[in-house]
Amino acid sequence: MSPIKPIQLFATASLCVGFFTTNHAYGDASYADPLPGISAEQKLDFYLGEAIFQKFWIPAPSSTTASDGLGPIFNARSCNNCHINNGRGHAPEDGIAGGQIPSFLVRLGPKLTTQFADTDIYQHTGDPVYGQQFQIAHTAGVLSEGDYHLDYQYKTEVLADGTKVTLRKPILTWDTLHYGPMNSNTGLSMRVSPPLVGMGLLDNIPQQNILSKADPNDIDRDGISGKASWVKYKGQTQLGRFGFKASMPSVSAQNQNAFNTDLGLSTPDFPAAFGDCTEAQSNCRNAPNGNSPHLENLEVDSSQIHLVNSFVALSAPPAMRNLKQPWFLDGKAIFDDLNCGACHTPKMVTDDSSEFSVLHNRTFFPFTDMLLHDMGDELASEFPEASAEPREWRTAPLWGLGLSEKISGRIGFLHDGRAQSLEEAILWHGGEALPSKEKYTQLNAQQRLLLQRFLESL
Ligand code: HEC
Ligand code: HEC
């Protein structure tokens, strides 16, 4: 370890982050406060959007046409079921079968494929029978896709000072597959629901700022490449920003895709009322739907999407904490020494293109470069997605980490929720992040604690 060197970055940070974030008393609603400074009308939209985010959808037909159309197969009845209080979900416990609606899902896709990088999202196929996602719940008259359970494989990592850390990795077993065996070329990727912090800000980072950090062929030879995620959406190639593999280009696209695949609801961009049912699931395709003439012949019309987008985009990130504590800069110095910031870029800005003027020209601290990085075999998915290879993931933002448990009750970091502590999350870093991880294992207990407290303050 080189000597700890204080850095200047945060000298003005308390000013930058203070006025624009929420200083809520950090209860379980901390991620769901509106950004200060939005108009009265936007505030109304925000709370109406929150109500849609939290409401339980019901199957069609029903007398309340504004809330029906769920399924026929689905993963949950509400957005909030997974993004608990806008926070992260958790992976199922060891050995417990699915079926009880976890805040977690399983994506499916072809292991060997040439289709993805240039193929429109609408043409992504997933499994020929089970589609892009495994749905564990169903409406009357239709079968769910089945059930699974997770077991954890445990291993011990010994740090340089002899400290032992237990790491766990989920292994999925199908208990029931209601539509027959899966295609042998189908791979899976488990995903826990991520926290929805500062989505509107991430949506409005100028594209060239993200691209300027990309170095796909590692020309600067620092061992960190960073690749932009290009996705084809509605016929146009765009920069992907959302999802663990940055496969969705905007908050609106991501939200609409969630309505369609997670809840089985039709939206302007994803108009199939049957959601993720494939042609092979004819019962499911022909089940009643909730498309209504007064909702643009959809289940969720454009005005409801606008409200949910307002809620998701205008939720304020929590303010950074402990900036004035003497140890804060020591923790930051360790973060720098370990080169964590090579991917977890502290500072970003927005431009002035958002429909929400409150998001214009903001400086904020998400700790992500929004690029894809090779994270090694241990974290790899079994299939590629849009531009992302199996080993590649978008750098996870680190803001709000320390509030995770307060907000959604239980913690579980990384894309599948496997890591039960920040330390475990760091120790799973491989690929381009392996040197950082190796340096971490050399820290002494005091340095590890400083880093942890710094991370928990973001
Ligand atoms: C079954 C659980 C589940 C439900 C229900 C769900 N989500 Fe998600 N959500 C996820 C997962 C898992 C991801 C990560 C997806 C990926 O990696 O592509 C995600 C990602 C997101 C993201 C992007 C976050 C980021 O950091 O990139 C947004 C925004 C989002 N969901 C909004 C919604 C909205 C709005 C709804 C309701 C219409 C919803 N979600 C319903 C599980 C869920
Ligand atoms: C090469 C790029 C890279 C470097 C270097 C890197 N990370 Fe990460 N980090 C990532 C990516 C990508 C993910 C998401 C991986 C996943 O979900 O499987 C991640 C995830 C995390 C998470 C989990 C966040 C969450 O919400 O689940 C933490 C904590 C974290 N990193 C901390 C660190 C620290 C501390 C360092 C330095 C020791 C570091 N990272 C170095 C790319 C990097």
PDB file of C-alpha atoms in Angstrom, residues 24 59 61-62 80 98 102 126 188 228 257 278 283 289 406 421:
ATOM      1  CA  HIS A  24     -34.644  12.447   4.627  1.00  0.00           C
ATOM      2  CA  PRO A  59     -56.090 -10.330 -13.976  1.00  0.00           C
ATOM      3  CA  PRO A  61     -61.415  -9.241 -17.157  1.00  0.00           C
ATOM      4  CA  SER A  62     -62.311  -7.148 -14.151  1.00  0.00           C
ATOM      5  CA  ASN A  80     -42.770  -2.369  -5.583  1.00  0.00           C
ATOM      6  CA  GLY A  98     -39.765 -20.169  -5.769  1.00  0.00           C
ATOM      7  CA  PRO A 102     -39.414 -13.409  -4.771  1.00  0.00           C
ATOM      8  CA  GLY A 126     -34.805 -16.049 -25.241  1.00  0.00           C
ATOM      9  CA  LEU A 188     -29.811 -18.537 -17.660  1.00  0.00           C
ATOM     10  CA  ALA A 228     -20.198   1.088 -24.392  1.00  0.00           C
ATOM     11  CA  ASN A 257     -40.121  -3.523 -20.576  1.00  0.00           C
ATOM     12  CA  THR A 278     -44.229 -17.405 -26.716  1.00  0.00           C
ATOM     13  CA  ASN A 283     -53.104 -21.071 -24.045  1.00  0.00           C
ATOM     14  CA  ASN A 289     -56.392  -9.395 -21.741  1.00  0.00           C
ATOM     15  CA  LYS A 406     -32.826   0.137   6.101  1.00  0.00           C
ATOM     16  CA  SER A 421     -21.657  -7.845   2.688  1.00  0.00           C
TER      17      SER A 421
END
